[in-house]
JSON list of C-alpha atoms in Angstrom, two decimals:
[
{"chain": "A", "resi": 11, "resn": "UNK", "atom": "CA", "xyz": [-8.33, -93.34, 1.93]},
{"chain": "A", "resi": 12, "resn": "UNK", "atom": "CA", "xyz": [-6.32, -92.48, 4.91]},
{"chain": "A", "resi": 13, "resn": "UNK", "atom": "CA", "xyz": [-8.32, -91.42, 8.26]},
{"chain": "A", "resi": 14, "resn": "UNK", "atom": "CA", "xyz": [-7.03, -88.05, 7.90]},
{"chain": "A", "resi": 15, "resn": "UNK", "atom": "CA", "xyz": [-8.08, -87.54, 4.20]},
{"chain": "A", "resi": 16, "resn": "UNK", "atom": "CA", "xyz": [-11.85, -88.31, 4.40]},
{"chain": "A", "resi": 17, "resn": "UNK", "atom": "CA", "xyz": [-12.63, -86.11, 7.81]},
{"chain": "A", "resi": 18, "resn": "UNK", "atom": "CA", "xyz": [-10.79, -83.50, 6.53]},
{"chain": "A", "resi": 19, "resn": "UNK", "atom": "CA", "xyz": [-12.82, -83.64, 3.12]},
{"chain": "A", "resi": 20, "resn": "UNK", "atom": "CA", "xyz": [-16.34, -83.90, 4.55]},
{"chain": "A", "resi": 21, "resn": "UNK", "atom": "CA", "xyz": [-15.37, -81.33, 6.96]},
{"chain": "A", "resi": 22, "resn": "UNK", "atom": "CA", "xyz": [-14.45, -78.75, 4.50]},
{"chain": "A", "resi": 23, "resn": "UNK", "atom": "CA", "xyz": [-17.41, -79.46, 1.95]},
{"chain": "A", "resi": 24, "resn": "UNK", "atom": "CA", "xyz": [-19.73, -78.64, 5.55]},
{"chain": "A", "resi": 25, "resn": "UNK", "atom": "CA", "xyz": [-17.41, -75.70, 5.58]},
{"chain": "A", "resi": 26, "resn": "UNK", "atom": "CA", "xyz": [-17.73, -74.24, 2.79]},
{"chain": "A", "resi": 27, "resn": "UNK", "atom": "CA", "xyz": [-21.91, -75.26, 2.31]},
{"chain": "A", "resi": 28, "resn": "UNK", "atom": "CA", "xyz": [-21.78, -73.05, 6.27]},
{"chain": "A", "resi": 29, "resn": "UNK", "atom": "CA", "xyz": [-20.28, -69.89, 4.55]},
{"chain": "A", "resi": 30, "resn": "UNK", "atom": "CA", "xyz": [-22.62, -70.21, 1.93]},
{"chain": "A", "resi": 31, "resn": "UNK", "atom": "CA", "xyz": [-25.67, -70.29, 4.40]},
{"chain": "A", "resi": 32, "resn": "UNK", "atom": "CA", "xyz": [-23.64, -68.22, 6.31]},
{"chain": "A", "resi": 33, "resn": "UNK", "atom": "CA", "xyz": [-24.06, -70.52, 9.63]},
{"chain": "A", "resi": 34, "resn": "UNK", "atom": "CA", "xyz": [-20.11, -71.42, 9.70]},
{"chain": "A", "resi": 35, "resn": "UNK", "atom": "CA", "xyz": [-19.68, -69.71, 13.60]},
{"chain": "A", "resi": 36, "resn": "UNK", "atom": "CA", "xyz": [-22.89, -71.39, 14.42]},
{"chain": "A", "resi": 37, "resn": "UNK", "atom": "CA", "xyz": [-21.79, -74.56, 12.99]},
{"chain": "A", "resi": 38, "resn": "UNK", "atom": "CA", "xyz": [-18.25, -73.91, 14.82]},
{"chain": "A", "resi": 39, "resn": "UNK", "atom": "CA", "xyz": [-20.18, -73.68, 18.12]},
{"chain": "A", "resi": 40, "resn": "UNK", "atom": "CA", "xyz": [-21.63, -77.07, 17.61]},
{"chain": "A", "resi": 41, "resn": "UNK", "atom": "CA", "xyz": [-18.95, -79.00, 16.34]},
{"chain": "A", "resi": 42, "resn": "UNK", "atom": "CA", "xyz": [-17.00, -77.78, 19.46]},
{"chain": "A", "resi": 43, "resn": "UNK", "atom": "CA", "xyz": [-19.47, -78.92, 21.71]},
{"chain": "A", "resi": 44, "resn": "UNK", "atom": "CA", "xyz": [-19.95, -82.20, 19.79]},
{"chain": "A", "resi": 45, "resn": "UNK", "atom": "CA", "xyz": [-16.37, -83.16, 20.35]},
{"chain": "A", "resi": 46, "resn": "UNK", "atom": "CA", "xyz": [-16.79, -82.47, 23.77]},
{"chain": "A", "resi": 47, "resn": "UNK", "atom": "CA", "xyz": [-19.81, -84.68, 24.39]},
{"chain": "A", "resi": 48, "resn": "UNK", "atom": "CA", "xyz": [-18.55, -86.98, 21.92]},
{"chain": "A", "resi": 49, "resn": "UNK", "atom": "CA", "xyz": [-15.39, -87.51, 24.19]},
{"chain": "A", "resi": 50, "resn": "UNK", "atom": "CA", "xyz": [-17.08, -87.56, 27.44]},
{"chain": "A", "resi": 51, "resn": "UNK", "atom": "CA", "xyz": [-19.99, -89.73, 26.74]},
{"chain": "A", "resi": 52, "resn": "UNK", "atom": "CA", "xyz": [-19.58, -93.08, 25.81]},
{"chain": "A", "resi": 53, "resn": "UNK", "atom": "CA", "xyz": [-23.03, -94.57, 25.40]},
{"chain": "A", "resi": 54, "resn": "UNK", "atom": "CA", "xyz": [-23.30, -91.50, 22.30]},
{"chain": "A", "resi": 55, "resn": "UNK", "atom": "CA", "xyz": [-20.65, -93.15, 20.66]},
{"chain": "A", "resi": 56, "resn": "UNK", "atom": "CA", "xyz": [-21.94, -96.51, 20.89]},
{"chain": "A", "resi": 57, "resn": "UNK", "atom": "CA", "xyz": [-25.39, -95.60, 19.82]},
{"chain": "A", "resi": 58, "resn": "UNK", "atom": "CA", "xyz": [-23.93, -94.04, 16.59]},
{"chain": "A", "resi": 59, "resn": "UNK", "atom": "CA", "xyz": [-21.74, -97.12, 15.82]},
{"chain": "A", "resi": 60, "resn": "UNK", "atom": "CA", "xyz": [-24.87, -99.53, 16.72]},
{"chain": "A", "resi": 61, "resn": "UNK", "atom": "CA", "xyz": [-26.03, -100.92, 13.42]},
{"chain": "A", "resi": 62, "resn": "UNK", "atom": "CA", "xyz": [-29.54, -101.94, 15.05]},
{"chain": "A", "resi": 63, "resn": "UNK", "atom": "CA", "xyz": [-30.20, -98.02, 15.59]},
{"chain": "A", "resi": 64, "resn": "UNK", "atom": "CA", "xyz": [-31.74, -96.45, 12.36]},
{"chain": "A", "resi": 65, "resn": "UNK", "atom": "CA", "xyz": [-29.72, -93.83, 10.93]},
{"chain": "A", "resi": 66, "resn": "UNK", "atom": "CA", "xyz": [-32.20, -91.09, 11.95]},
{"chain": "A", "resi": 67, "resn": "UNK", "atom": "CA", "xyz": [-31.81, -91.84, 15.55]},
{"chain": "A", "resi": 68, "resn": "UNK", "atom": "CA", "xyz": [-28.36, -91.47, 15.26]},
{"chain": "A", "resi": 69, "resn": "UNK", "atom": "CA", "xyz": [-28.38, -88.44, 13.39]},
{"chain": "A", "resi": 70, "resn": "UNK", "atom": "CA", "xyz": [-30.88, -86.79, 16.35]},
{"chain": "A", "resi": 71, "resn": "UNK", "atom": "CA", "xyz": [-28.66, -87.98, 19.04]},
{"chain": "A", "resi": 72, "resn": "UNK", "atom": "CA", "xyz": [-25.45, -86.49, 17.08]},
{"chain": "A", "resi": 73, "resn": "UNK", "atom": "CA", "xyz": [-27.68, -83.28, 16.78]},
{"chain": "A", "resi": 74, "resn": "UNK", "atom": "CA", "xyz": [-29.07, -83.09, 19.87]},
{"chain": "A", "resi": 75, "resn": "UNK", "atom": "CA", "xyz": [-25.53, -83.86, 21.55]},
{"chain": "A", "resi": 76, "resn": "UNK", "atom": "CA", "xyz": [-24.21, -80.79, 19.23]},
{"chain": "A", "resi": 77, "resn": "UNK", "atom": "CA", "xyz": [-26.87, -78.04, 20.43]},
{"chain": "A", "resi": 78, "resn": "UNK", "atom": "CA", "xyz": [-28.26, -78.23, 16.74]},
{"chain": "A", "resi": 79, "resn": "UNK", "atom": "CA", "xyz": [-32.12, -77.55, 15.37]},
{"chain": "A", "resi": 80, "resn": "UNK", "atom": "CA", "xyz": [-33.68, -80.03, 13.51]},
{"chain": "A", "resi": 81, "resn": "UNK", "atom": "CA", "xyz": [-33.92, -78.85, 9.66]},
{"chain": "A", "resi": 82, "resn": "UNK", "atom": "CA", "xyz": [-30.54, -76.89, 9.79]},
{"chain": "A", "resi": 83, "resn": "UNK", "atom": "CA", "xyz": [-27.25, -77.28, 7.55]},
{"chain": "A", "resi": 84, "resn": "UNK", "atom": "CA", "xyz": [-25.77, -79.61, 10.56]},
{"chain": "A", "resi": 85, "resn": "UNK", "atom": "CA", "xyz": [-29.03, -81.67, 10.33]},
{"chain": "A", "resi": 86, "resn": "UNK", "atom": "CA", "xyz": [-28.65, -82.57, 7.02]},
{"chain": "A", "resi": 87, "resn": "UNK", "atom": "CA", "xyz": [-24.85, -82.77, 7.08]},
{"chain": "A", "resi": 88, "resn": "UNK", "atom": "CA", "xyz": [-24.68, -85.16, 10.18]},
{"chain": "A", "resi": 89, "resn": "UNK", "atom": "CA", "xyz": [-27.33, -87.74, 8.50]},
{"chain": "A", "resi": 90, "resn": "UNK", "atom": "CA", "xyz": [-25.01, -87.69, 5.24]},
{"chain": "A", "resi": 91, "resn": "UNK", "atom": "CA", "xyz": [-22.26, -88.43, 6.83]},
{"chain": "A", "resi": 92, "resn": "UNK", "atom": "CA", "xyz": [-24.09, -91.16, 8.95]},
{"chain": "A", "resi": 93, "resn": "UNK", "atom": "CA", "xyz": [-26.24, -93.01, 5.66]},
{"chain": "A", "resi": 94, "resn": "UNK", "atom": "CA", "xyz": [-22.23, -92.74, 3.93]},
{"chain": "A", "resi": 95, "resn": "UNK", "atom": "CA", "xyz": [-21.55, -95.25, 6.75]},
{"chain": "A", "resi": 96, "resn": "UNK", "atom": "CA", "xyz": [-18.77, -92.61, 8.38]},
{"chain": "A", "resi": 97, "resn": "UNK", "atom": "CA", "xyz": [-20.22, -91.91, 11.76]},
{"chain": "A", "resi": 98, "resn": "UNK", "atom": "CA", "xyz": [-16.67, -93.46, 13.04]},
{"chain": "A", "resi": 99, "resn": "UNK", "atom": "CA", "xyz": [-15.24, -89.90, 11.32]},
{"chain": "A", "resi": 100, "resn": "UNK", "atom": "CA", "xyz": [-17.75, -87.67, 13.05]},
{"chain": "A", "resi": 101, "resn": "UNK", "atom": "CA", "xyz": [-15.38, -86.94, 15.76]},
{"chain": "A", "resi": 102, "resn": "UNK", "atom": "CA", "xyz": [-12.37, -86.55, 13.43]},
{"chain": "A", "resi": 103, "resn": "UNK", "atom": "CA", "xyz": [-14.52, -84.70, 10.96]},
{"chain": "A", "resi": 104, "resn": "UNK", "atom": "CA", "xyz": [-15.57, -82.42, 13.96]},
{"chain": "A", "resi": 105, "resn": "UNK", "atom": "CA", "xyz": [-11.96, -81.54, 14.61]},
{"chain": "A", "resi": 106, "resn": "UNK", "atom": "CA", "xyz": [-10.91, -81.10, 11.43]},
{"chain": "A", "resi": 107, "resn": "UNK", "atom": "CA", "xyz": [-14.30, -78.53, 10.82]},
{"chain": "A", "resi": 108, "resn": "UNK", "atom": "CA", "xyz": [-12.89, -76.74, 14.44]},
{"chain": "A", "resi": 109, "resn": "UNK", "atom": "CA", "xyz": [-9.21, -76.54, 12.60]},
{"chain": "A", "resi": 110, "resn": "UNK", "atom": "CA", "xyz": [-10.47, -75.25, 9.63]},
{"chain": "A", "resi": 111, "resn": "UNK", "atom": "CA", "xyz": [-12.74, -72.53, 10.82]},
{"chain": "A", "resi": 112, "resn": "UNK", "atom": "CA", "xyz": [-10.26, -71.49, 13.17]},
{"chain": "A", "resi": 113, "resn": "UNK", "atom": "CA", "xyz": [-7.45, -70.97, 10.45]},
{"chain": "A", "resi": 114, "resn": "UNK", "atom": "CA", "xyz": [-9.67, -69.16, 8.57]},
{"chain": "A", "resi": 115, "resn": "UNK", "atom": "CA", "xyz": [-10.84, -66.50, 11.21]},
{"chain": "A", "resi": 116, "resn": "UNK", "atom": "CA", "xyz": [-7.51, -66.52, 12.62]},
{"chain": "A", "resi": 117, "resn": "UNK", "atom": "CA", "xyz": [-8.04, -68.16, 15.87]},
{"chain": "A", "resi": 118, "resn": "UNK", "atom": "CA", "xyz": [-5.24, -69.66, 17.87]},
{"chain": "A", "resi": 119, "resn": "UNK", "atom": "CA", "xyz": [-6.32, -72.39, 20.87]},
{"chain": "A", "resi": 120, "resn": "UNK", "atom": "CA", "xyz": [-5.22, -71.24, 24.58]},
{"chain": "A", "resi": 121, "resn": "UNK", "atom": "CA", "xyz": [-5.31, -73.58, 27.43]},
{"chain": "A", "resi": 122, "resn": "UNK", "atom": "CA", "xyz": [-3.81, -72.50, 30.66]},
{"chain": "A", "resi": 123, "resn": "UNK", "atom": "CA", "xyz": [-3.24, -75.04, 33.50]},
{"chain": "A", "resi": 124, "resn": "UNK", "atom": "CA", "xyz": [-2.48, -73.88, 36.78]},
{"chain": "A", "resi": 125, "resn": "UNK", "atom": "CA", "xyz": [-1.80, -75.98, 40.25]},
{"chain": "A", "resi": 126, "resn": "UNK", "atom": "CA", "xyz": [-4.41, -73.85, 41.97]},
{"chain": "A", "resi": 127, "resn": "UNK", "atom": "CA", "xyz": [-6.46, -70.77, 40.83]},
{"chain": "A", "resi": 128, "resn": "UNK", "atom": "CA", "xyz": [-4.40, -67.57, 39.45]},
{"chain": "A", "resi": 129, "resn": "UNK", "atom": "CA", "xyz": [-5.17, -64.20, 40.17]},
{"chain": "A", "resi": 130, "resn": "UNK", "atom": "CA", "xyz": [-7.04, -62.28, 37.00]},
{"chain": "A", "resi": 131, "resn": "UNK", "atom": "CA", "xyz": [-3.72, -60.30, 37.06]},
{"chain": "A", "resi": 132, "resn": "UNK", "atom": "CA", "xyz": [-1.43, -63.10, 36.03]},
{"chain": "A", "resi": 133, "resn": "UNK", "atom": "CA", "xyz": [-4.03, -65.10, 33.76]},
{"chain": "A", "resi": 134, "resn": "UNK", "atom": "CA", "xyz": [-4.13, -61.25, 32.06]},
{"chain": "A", "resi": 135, "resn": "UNK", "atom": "CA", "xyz": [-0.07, -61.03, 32.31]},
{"chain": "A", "resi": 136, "resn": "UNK", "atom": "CA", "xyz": [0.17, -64.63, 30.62]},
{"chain": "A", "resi": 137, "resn": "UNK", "atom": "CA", "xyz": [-2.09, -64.03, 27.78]},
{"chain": "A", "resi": 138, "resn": "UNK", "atom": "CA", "xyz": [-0.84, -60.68, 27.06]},
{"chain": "A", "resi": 139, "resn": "UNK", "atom": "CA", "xyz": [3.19, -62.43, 26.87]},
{"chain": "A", "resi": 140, "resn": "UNK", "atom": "CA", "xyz": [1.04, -64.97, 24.12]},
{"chain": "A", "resi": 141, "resn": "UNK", "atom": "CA", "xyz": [-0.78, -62.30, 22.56]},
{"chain": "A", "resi": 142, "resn": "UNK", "atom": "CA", "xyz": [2.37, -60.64, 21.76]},
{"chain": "A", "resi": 143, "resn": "UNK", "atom": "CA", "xyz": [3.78, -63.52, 20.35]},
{"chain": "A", "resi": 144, "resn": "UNK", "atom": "CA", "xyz": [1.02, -64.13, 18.39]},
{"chain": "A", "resi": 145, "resn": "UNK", "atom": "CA", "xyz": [0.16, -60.86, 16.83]},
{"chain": "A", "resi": 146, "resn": "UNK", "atom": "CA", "xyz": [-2.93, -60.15, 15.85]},
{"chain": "A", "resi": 147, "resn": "UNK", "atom": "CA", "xyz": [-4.71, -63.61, 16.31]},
{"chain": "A", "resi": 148, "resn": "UNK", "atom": "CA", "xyz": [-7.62, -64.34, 18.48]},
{"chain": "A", "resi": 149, "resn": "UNK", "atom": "CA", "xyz": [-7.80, -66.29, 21.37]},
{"chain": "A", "resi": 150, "resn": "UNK", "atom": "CA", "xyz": [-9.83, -69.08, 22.39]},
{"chain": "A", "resi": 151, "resn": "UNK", "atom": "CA", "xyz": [-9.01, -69.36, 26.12]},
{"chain": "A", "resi": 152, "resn": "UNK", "atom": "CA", "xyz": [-9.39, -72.38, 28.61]},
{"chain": "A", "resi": 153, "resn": "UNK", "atom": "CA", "xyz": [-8.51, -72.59, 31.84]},
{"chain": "A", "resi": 154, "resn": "UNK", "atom": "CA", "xyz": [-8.26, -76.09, 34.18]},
{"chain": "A", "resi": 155, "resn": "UNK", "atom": "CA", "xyz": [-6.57, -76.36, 37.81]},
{"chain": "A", "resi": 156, "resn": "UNK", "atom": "CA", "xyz": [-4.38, -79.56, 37.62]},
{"chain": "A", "resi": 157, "resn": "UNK", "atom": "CA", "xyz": [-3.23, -80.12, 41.17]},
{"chain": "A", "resi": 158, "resn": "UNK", "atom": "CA", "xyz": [-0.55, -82.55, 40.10]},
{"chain": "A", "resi": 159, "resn": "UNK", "atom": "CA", "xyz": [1.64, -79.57, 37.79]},
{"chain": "A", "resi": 160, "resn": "UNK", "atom": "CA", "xyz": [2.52, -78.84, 41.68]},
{"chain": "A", "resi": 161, "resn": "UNK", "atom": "CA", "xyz": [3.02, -75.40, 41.49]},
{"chain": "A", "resi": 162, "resn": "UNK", "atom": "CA", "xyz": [3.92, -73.05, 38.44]},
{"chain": "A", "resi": 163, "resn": "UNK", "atom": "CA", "xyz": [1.31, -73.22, 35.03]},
{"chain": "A", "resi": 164, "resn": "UNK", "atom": "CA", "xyz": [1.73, -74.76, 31.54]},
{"chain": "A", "resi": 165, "resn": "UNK", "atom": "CA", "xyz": [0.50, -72.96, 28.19]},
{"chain": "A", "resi": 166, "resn": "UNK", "atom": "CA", "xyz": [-0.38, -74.97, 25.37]},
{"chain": "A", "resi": 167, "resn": "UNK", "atom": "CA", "xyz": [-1.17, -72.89, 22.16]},
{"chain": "A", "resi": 168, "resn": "UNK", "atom": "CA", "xyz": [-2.68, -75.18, 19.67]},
{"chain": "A", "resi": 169, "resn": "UNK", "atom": "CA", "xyz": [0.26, -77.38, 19.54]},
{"chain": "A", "resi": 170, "resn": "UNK", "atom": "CA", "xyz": [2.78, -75.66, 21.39]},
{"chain": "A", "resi": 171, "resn": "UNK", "atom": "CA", "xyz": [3.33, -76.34, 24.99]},
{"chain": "A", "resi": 172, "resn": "UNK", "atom": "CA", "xyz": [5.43, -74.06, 27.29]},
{"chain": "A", "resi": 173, "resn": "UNK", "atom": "CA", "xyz": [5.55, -75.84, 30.41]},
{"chain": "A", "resi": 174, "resn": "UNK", "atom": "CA", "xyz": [6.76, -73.99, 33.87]},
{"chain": "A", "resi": 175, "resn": "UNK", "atom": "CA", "xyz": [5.28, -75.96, 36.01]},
{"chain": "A", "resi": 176, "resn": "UNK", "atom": "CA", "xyz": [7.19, -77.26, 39.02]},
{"chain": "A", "resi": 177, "resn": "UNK", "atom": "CA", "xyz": [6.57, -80.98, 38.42]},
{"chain": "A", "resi": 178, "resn": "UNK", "atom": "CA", "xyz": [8.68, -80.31, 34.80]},
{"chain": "A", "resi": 179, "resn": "UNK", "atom": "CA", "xyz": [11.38, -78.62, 36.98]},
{"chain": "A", "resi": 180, "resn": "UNK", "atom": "CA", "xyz": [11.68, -81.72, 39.54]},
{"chain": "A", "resi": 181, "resn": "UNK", "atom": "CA", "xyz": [11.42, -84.06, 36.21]},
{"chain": "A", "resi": 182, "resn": "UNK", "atom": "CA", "xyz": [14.45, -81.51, 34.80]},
{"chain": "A", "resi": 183, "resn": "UNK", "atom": "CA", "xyz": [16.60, -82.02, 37.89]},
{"chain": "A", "resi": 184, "resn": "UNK", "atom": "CA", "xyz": [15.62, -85.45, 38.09]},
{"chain": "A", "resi": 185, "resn": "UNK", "atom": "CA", "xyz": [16.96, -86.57, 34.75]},
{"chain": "A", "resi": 186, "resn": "UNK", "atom": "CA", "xyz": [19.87, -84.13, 35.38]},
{"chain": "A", "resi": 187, "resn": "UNK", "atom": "CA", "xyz": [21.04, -85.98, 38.57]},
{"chain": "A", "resi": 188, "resn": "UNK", "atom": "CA", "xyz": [20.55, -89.55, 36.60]},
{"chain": "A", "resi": 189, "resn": "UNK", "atom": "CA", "xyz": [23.09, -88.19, 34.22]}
]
């Protein structure tokens, strides 16, 4: 099995065993905040990977990183997937869960990056020129200031990046000059 196939399996059977306890935005919530954790913290994913740490530990940890409450559907998911020996999925399966959830409710991934801080006004002018194109989808909307874009923003939408940032203008003319 590829590494695409079996994250994407477990994560919709915890999908669909969510909407039948009817936890799935809960479940959403944590997953989110697992992947984030996850990412940033490397001693979490070495404790999950560490064969000298019983599963339940790991399962805690994974919980406990997540925002979750001991007993719930996550509980008992995230110890399955551990005693199956796939913790090294957890973060894909926690991505493809976030994926999932969010095509079903319709949710499209916004993340604004700006060289310094933007007025409300033209955050509100960007996201209205997305809505737009996006119709009737909601948005999940993150903001980060990344000093090196220069001057000028990106959007990425899911998987979609408009860039008009000033750095991709000087990288423009610089290839255009080479030519």
């Amino acid at each position: 099995m590829s590494d695409g196939l079996i994250p994407r399996r477990y994560a919709k059977a915890l999908y669909k065993l969510a909407v039948e306890n009817g936890d799935a935005a809960e479940i959403y919530e944590q997953l989110k905040q697992l992947d984030f954790r996850y990412a940033a913290i490397d001693e979490l994913k070495r404790a999950v990977l560490n064969p000298y740490i019983p599963d339940e530990e790991k399962g805690r940890a994974m919980l406990e990183a997540a925002g979750g409450k001991p007993g719930s559907s996550l509980d008992k998911f995230l110890l399955l997937v551990i005693r199956n020996n796939r913790a090294t999925f957890l973060r894909k399966i926690a991505l493809a869960y976030v994926a999932i959830y969010r095509a079903e409710h319709n949710i499209a991934k916004v993340e604004i990056a700006t060289a310094s801080e933007l007025p409300q006004q033209e955050v509100d002018h960007i996201l209205a020129v997305v809505k737009k194109r996006l119709g009737d989808m909601t948005l999940e909307v993150e903001r980060t200031i990344d000093p090196s874009l220069i001057g000028g923003f990106t959007v990425k939408v899911d998987d979609i990046l408009l860039d008009a940032s000033v750095k991709n203008e000087l990288k423009t003319l610089r290839l255009k000059l080479q030519k």
